[in-house]
PDB file of C-alpha atoms in Angstrom:
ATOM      1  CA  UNK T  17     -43.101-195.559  -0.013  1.00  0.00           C
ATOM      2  CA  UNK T  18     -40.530-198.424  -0.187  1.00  0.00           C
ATOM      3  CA  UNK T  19     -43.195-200.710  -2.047  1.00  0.00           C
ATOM      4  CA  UNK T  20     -41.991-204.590  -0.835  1.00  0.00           C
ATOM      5  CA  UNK T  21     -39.326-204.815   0.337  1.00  0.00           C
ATOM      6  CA  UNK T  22     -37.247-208.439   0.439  1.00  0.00           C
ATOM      7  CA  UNK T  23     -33.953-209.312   2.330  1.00  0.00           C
ATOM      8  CA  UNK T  24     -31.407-211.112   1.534  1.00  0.00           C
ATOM      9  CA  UNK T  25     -31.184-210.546  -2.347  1.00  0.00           C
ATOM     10  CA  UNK T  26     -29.066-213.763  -2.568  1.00  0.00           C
ATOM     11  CA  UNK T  27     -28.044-216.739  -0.386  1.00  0.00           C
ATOM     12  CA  UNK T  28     -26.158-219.361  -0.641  1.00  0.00           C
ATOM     13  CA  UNK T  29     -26.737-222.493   1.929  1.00  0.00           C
ATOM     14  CA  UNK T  30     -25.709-226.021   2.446  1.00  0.00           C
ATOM     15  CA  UNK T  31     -27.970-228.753   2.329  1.00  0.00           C
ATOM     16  CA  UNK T  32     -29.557-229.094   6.114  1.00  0.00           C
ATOM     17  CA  UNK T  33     -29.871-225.463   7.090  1.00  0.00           C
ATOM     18  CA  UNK T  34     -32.454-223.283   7.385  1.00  0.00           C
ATOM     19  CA  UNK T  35     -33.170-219.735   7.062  1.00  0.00           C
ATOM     20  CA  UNK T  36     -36.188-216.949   6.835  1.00  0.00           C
ATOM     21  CA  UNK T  37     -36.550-214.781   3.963  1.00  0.00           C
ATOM     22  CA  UNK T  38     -37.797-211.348   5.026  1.00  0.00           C
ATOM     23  CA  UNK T  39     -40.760-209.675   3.452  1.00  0.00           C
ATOM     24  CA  UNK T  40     -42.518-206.118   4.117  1.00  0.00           C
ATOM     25  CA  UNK T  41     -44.490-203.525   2.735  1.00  0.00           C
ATOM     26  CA  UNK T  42     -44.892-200.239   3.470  1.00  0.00           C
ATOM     27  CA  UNK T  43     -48.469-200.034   1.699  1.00  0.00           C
ATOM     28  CA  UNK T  44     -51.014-201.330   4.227  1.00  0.00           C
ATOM     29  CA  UNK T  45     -51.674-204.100   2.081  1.00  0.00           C
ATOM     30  CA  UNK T  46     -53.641-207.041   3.235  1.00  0.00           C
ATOM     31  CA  UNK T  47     -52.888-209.926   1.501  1.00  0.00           C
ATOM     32  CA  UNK T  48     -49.929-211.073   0.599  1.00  0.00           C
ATOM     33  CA  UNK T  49     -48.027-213.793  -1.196  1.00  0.00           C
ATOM     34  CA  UNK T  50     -44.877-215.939  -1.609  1.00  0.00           C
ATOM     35  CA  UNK T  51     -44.057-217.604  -5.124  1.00  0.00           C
ATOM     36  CA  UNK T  52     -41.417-219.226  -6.100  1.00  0.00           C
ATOM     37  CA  UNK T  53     -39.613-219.281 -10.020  1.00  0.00           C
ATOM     38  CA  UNK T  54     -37.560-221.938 -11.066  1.00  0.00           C
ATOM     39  CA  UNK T  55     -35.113-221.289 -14.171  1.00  0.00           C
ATOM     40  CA  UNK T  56     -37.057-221.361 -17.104  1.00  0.00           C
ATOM     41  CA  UNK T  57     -40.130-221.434 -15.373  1.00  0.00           C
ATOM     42  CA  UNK T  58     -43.212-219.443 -14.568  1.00  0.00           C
ATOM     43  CA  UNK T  59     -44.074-218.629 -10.063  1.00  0.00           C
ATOM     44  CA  UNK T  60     -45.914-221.260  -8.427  1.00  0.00           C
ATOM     45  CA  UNK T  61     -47.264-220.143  -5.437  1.00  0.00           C
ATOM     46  CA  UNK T  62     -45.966-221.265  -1.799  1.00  0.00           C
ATOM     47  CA  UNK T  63     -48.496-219.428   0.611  1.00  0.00           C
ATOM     48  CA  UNK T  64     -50.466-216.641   0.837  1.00  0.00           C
ATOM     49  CA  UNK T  65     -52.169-214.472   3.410  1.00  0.00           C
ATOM     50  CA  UNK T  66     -55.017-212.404   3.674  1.00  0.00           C
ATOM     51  CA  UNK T  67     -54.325-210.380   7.185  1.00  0.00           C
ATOM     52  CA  UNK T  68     -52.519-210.674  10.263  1.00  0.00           C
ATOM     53  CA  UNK T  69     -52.927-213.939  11.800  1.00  0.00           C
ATOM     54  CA  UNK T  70     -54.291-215.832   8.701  1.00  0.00           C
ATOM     55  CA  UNK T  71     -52.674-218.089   6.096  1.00  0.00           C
ATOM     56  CA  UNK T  72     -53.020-220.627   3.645  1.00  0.00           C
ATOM     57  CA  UNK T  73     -51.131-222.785   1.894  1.00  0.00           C
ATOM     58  CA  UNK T  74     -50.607-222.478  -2.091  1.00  0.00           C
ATOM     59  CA  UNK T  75     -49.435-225.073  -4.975  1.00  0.00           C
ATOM     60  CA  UNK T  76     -45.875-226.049  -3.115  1.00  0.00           C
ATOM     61  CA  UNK T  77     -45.808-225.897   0.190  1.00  0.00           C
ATOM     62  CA  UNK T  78     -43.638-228.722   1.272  1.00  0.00           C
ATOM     63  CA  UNK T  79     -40.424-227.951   3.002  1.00  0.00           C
ATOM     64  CA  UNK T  80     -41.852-224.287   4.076  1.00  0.00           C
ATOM     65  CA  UNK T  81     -43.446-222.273   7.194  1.00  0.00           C
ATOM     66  CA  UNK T  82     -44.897-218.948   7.102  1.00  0.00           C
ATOM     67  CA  UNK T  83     -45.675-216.251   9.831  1.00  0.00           C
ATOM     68  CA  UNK T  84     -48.292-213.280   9.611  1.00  0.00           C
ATOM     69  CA  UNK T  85     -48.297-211.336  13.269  1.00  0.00           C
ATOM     70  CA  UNK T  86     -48.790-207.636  11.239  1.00  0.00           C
ATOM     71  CA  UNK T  87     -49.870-206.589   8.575  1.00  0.00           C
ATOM     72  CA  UNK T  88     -46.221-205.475   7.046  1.00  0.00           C
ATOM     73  CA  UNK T  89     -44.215-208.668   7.420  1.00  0.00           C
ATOM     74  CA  UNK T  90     -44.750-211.640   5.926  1.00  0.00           C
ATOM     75  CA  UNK T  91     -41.619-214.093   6.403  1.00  0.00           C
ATOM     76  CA  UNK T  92     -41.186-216.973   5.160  1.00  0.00           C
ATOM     77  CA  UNK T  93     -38.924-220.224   6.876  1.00  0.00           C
ATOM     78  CA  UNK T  94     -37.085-222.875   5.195  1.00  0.00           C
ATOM     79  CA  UNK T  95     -36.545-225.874   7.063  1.00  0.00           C
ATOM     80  CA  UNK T  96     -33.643-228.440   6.539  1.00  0.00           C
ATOM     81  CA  UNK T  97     -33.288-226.813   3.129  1.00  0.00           C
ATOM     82  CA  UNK T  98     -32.683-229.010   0.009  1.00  0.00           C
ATOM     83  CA  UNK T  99     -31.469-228.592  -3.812  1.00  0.00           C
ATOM     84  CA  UNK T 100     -35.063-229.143  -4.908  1.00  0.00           C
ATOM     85  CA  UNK T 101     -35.120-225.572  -3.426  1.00  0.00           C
ATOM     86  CA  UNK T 102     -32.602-223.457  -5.065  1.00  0.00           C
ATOM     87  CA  UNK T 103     -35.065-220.997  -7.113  1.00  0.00           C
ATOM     88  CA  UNK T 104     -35.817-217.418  -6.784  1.00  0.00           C
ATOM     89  CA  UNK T 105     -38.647-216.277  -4.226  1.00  0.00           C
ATOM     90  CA  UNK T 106     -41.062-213.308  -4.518  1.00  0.00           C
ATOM     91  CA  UNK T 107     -43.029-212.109  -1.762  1.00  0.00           C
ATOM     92  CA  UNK T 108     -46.158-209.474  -3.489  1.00  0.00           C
ATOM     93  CA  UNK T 109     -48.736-207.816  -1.507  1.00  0.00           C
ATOM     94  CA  UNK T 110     -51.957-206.235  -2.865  1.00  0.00           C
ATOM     95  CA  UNK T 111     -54.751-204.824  -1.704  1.00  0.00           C
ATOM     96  CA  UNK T 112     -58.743-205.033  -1.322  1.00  0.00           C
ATOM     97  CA  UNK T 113     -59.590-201.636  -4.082  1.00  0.00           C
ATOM     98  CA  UNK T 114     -56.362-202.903  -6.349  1.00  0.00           C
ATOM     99  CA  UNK T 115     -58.618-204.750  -9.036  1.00  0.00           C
ATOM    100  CA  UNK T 116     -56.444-207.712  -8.650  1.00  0.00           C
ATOM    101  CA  UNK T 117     -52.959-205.685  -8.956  1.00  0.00           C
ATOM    102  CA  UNK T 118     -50.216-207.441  -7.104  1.00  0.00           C
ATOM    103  CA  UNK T 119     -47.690-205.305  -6.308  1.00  0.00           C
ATOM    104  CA  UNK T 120     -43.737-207.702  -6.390  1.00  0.00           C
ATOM    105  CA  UNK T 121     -40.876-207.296  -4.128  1.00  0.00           C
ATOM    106  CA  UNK T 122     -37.496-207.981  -6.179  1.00  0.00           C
ATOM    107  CA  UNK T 123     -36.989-211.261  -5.042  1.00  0.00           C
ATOM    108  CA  UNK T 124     -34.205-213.486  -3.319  1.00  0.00           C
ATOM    109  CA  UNK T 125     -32.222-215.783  -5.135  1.00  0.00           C
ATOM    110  CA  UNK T 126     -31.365-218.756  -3.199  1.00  0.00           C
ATOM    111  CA  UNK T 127     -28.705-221.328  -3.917  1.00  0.00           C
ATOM    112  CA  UNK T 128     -28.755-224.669  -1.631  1.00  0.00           C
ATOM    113  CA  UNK T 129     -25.471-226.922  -2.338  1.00  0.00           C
TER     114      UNK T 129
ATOM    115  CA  UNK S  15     -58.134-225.580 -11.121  1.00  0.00           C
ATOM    116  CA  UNK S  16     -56.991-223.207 -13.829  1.00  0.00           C
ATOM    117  CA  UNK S  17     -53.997-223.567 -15.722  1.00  0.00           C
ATOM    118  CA  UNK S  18     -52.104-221.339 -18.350  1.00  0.00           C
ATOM    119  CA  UNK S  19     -50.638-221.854 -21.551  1.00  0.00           C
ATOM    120  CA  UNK S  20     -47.866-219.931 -23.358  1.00  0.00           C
ATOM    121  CA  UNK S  21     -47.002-221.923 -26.433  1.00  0.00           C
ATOM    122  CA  UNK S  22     -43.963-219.445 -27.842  1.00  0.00           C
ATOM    123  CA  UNK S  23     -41.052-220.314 -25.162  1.00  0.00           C
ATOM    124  CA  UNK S  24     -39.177-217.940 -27.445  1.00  0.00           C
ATOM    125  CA  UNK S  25     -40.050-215.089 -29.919  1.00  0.00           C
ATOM    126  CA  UNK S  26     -37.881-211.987 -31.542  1.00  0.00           C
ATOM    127  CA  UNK S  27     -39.129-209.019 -33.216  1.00  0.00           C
ATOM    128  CA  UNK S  28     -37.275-205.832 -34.928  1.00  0.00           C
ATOM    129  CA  UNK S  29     -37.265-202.711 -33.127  1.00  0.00           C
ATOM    130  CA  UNK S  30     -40.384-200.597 -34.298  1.00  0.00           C
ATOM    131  CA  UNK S  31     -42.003-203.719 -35.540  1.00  0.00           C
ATOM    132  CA  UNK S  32     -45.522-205.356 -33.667  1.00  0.00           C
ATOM    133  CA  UNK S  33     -45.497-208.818 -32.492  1.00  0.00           C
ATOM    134  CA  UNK S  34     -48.031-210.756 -30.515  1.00  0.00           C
ATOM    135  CA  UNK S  35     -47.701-213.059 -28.261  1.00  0.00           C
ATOM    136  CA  UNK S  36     -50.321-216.254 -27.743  1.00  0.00           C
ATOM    137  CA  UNK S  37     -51.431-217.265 -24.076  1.00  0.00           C
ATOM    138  CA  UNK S  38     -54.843-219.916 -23.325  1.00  0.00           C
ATOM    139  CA  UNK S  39     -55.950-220.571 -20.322  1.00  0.00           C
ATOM    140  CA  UNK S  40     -58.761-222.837 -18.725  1.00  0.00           C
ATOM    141  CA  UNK S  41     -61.092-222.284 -15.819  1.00  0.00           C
ATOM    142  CA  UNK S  42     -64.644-223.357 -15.318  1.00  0.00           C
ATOM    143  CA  UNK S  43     -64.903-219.425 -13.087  1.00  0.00           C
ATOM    144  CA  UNK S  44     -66.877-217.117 -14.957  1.00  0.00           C
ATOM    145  CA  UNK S  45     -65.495-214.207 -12.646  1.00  0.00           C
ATOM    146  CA  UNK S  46     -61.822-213.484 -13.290  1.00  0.00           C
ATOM    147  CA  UNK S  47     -59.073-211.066 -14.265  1.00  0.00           C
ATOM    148  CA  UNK S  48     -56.359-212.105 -16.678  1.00  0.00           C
ATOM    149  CA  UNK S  49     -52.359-210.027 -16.128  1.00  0.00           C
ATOM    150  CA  UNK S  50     -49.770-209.927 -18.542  1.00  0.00           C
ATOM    151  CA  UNK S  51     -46.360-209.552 -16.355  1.00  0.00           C
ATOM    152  CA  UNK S  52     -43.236-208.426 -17.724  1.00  0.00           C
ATOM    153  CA  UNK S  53     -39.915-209.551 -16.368  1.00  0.00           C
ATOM    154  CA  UNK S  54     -36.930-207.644 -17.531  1.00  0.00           C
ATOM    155  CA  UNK S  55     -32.957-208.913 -16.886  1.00  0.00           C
ATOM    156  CA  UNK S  56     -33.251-207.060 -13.372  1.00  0.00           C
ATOM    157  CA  UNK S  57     -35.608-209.880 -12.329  1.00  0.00           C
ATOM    158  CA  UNK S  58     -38.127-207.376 -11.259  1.00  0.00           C
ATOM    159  CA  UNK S  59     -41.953-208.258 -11.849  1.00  0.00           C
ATOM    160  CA  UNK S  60     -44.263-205.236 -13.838  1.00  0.00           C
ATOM    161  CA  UNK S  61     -47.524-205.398 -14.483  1.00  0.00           C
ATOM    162  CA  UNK S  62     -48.068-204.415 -18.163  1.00  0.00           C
ATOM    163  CA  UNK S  63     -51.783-204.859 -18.529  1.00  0.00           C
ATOM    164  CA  UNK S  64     -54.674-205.863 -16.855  1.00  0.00           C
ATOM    165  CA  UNK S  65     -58.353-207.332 -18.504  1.00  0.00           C
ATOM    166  CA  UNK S  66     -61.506-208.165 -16.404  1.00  0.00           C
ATOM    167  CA  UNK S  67     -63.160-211.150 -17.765  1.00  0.00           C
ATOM    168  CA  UNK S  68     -66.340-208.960 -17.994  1.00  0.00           C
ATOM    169  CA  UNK S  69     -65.400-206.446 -19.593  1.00  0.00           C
ATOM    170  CA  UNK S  70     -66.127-207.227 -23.654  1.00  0.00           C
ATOM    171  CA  UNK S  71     -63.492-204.353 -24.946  1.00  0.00           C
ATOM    172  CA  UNK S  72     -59.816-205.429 -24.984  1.00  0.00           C
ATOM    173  CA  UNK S  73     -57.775-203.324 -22.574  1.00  0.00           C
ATOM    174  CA  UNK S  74     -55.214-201.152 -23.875  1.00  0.00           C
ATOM    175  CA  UNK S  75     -51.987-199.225 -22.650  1.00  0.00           C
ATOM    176  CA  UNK S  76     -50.118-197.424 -24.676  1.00  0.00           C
ATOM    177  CA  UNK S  77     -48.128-199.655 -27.004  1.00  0.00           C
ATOM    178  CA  UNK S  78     -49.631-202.413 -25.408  1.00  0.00           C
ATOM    179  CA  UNK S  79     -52.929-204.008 -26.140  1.00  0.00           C
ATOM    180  CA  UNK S  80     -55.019-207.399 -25.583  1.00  0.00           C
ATOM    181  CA  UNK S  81     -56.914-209.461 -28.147  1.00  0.00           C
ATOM    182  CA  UNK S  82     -59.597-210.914 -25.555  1.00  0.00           C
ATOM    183  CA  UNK S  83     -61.729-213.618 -26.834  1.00  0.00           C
ATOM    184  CA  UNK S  84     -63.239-215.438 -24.001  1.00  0.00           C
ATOM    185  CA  UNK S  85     -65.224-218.297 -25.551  1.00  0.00           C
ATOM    186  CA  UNK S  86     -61.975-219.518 -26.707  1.00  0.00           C
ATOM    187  CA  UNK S  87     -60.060-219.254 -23.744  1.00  0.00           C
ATOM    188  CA  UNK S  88     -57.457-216.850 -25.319  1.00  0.00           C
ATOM    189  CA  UNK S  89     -55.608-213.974 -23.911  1.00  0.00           C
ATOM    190  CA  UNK S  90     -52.686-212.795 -26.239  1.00  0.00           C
ATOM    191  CA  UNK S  91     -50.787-209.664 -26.271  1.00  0.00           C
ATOM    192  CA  UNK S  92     -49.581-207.445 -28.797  1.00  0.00           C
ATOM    193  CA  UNK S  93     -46.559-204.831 -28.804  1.00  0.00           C
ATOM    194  CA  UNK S  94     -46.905-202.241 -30.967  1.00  0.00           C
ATOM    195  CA  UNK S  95     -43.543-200.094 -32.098  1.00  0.00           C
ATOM    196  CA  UNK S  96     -41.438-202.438 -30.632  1.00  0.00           C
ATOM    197  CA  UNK S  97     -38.350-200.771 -27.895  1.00  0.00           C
ATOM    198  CA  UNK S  98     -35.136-202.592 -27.446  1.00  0.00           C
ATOM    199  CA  UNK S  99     -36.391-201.401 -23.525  1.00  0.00           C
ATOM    200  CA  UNK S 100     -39.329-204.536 -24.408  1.00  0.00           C
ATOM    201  CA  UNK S 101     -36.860-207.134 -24.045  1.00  0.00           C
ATOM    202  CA  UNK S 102     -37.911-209.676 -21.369  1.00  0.00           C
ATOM    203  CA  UNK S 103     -39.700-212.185 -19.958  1.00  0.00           C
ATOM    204  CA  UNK S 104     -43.315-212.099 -20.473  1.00  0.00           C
ATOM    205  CA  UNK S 105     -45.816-214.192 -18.502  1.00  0.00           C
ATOM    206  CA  UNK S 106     -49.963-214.401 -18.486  1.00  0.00           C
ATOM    207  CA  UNK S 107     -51.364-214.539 -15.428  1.00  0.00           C
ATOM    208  CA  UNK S 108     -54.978-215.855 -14.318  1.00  0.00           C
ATOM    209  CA  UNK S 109     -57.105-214.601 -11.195  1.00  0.00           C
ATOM    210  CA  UNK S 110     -60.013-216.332  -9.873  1.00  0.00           C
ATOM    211  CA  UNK S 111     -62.634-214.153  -8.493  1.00  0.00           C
ATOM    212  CA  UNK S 112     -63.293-210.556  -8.325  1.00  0.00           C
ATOM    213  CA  UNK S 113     -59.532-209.869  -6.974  1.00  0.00           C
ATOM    214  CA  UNK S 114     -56.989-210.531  -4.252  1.00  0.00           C
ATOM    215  CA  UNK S 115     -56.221-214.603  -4.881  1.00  0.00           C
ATOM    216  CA  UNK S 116     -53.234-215.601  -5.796  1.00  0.00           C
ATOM    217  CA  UNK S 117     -52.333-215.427  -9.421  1.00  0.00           C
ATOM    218  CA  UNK S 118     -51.532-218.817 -11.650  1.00  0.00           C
ATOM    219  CA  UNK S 119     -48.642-218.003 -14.253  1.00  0.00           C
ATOM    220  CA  UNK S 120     -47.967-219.463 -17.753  1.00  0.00           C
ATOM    221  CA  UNK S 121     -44.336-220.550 -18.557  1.00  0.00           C
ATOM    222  CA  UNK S 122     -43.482-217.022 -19.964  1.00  0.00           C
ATOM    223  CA  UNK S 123     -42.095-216.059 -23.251  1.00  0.00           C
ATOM    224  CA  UNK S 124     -38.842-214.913 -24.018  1.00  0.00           C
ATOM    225  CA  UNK S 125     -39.259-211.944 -25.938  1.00  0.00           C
ATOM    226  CA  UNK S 126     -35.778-210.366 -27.752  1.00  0.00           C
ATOM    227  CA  UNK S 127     -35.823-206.709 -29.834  1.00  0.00           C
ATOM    228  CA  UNK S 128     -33.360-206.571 -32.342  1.00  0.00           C
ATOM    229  CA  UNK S 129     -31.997-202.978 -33.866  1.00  0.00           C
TER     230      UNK S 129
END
C-alpha cells in the first residue's frame, strides 16, 4: 500500500491563482482530513470528511473548497490564492477500527508571492 | 472547544539521557483520546503514542511513555535513552469522542539530542 499519497510536494503561485492539491489513499479509509501548518506552528484543521459525498468544514476554512466523489480522493481547491496562505498542507485519512489513528500524507508546501 | 497547551517551544537533551516534555489541554468531553505526534526534518507526521482517556494506566512504547493525570488536564511525554534519531518536532494532539474527529494540535516542541 502507498498509504496517502499528496501531489505536488511544493508550489509556488502568484497572488490571484488557484490550484487543487491532490490527496488519495490506498487504504479504504473513510474519513479524511486537510490541515494546514504554518511555520512555527501546530495544524489547524481546514475540512474534513467522513465518506464519499459528505464534508464539513474545520477551524479555517476561508479561501478553500473541497470535493469527496470516492472514497480515495479527497482534493482540496484554492481560490484566488493569497500570502495569508503560504503554509504547508496535510491531507490524513483514518479509519472506523483505527482507535483514533490518523494516518498523514507528506504534505505540500505552498508558497503564494 | 478544546484547546492544547505545550509550554516548552524548545527543549535539548544528551543522547542516552530522559527528558519529558509538558502538554495541558482543556475539554469539558469526558470521552477522548490524547496523540503525541512526532515531526522529524522530513516533515513527515508519526504517531508516537496513543492514550484513551479511560484507560487509568499510562500507555507505553518502547522508549516512550505517558504520565496521564486526567483531573489535571495533563498529558506529558517522556523519552527514555534519548537517540540523536529523536530529534524533531513534537506535538500533543486531542480527540473528541470515541475516534475518527479531527485532531486539535498544541504548538509543538522543538526537541534537539546532543552527542
Amino acid at each position: 500500500n502507498a498509504g496517502v499519497t499528496q501531489t505536488p510536494k511544493f508550489r509556488i503561485l502568484k497572488i490571484g491563482q488557484s490550484m487543487t492539491l491532490q490527496c488519495t489513499q490506498d487504504m479504504n479509509h473513510n474519513y479524511m482530513y486537510w490541515y494546514r501548518q504554518d511555520p512555527g506552528m501546530g495544524l489547524k484543521l481546514i475540512y474534513y470528511s467522513v465518506g464519499a459525498g459528505i464534508t464539513d468544514k474545520g477551524e479555517v476554512p476561508n479561501g478553500y473548497n473541497v470535493s469527496r466523489s470516492t472514497t480515495e480522493d479527497f482534493p482540496l481547491r484554492l481560490e484566488l490564492a493569497a500570502p495569508s496562505q503560504t503554509s504547508v498542507y496535510f491531507c490524513a485519512s483514518s479509519y472506523l477500527q483505527g482507535l483514533g489513528e490518523q494516518y498523514f500524507g507528506p504534505g505540500t508546501r505552498l508558497t503564494v508571492t | 472547544a478544546q484547546t492544547v497547551t505545550q509550554s516548552q517551544p524548545e527543549m535539548s537533551v544528551q543522547e542516552a539521557e530522559t527528558v519529558t516534555l509538558s502538554c495541558t489541554y482543556d475539554t469539558s468531553e469526558s470521552n477522548y483520546y490524547l496523540f503525541w505526534y512526532k515531526q522529524p526534518p522530513s516533515r513527515q507526521m508519526i504517531l508516537v503514542i496513543r492514550q484513551e482517556a479511560y484507560k487509568q494506566q499510562n500507555a507505553t512504547e518502547n522508549r516512550f511513555s505517558v504520565n496521564f493525570q486526567k483531573a489535571a488536564k495533563s498529558f506529558s511525554l517522556k523519552i527514555s535513552d534519548s537517540q540523536l534519531g529523536d530529534t524533531a518536532m513534537y506535538f500533543c494532539a486531542f480527540m473528541r469522542g470515541s475516534g475518527n474527529t479531527p485532531l486539535v494540535f498544541g504548538k509543538g516542541t522543538r526537541l534537539s539530542v546532543i552527542a
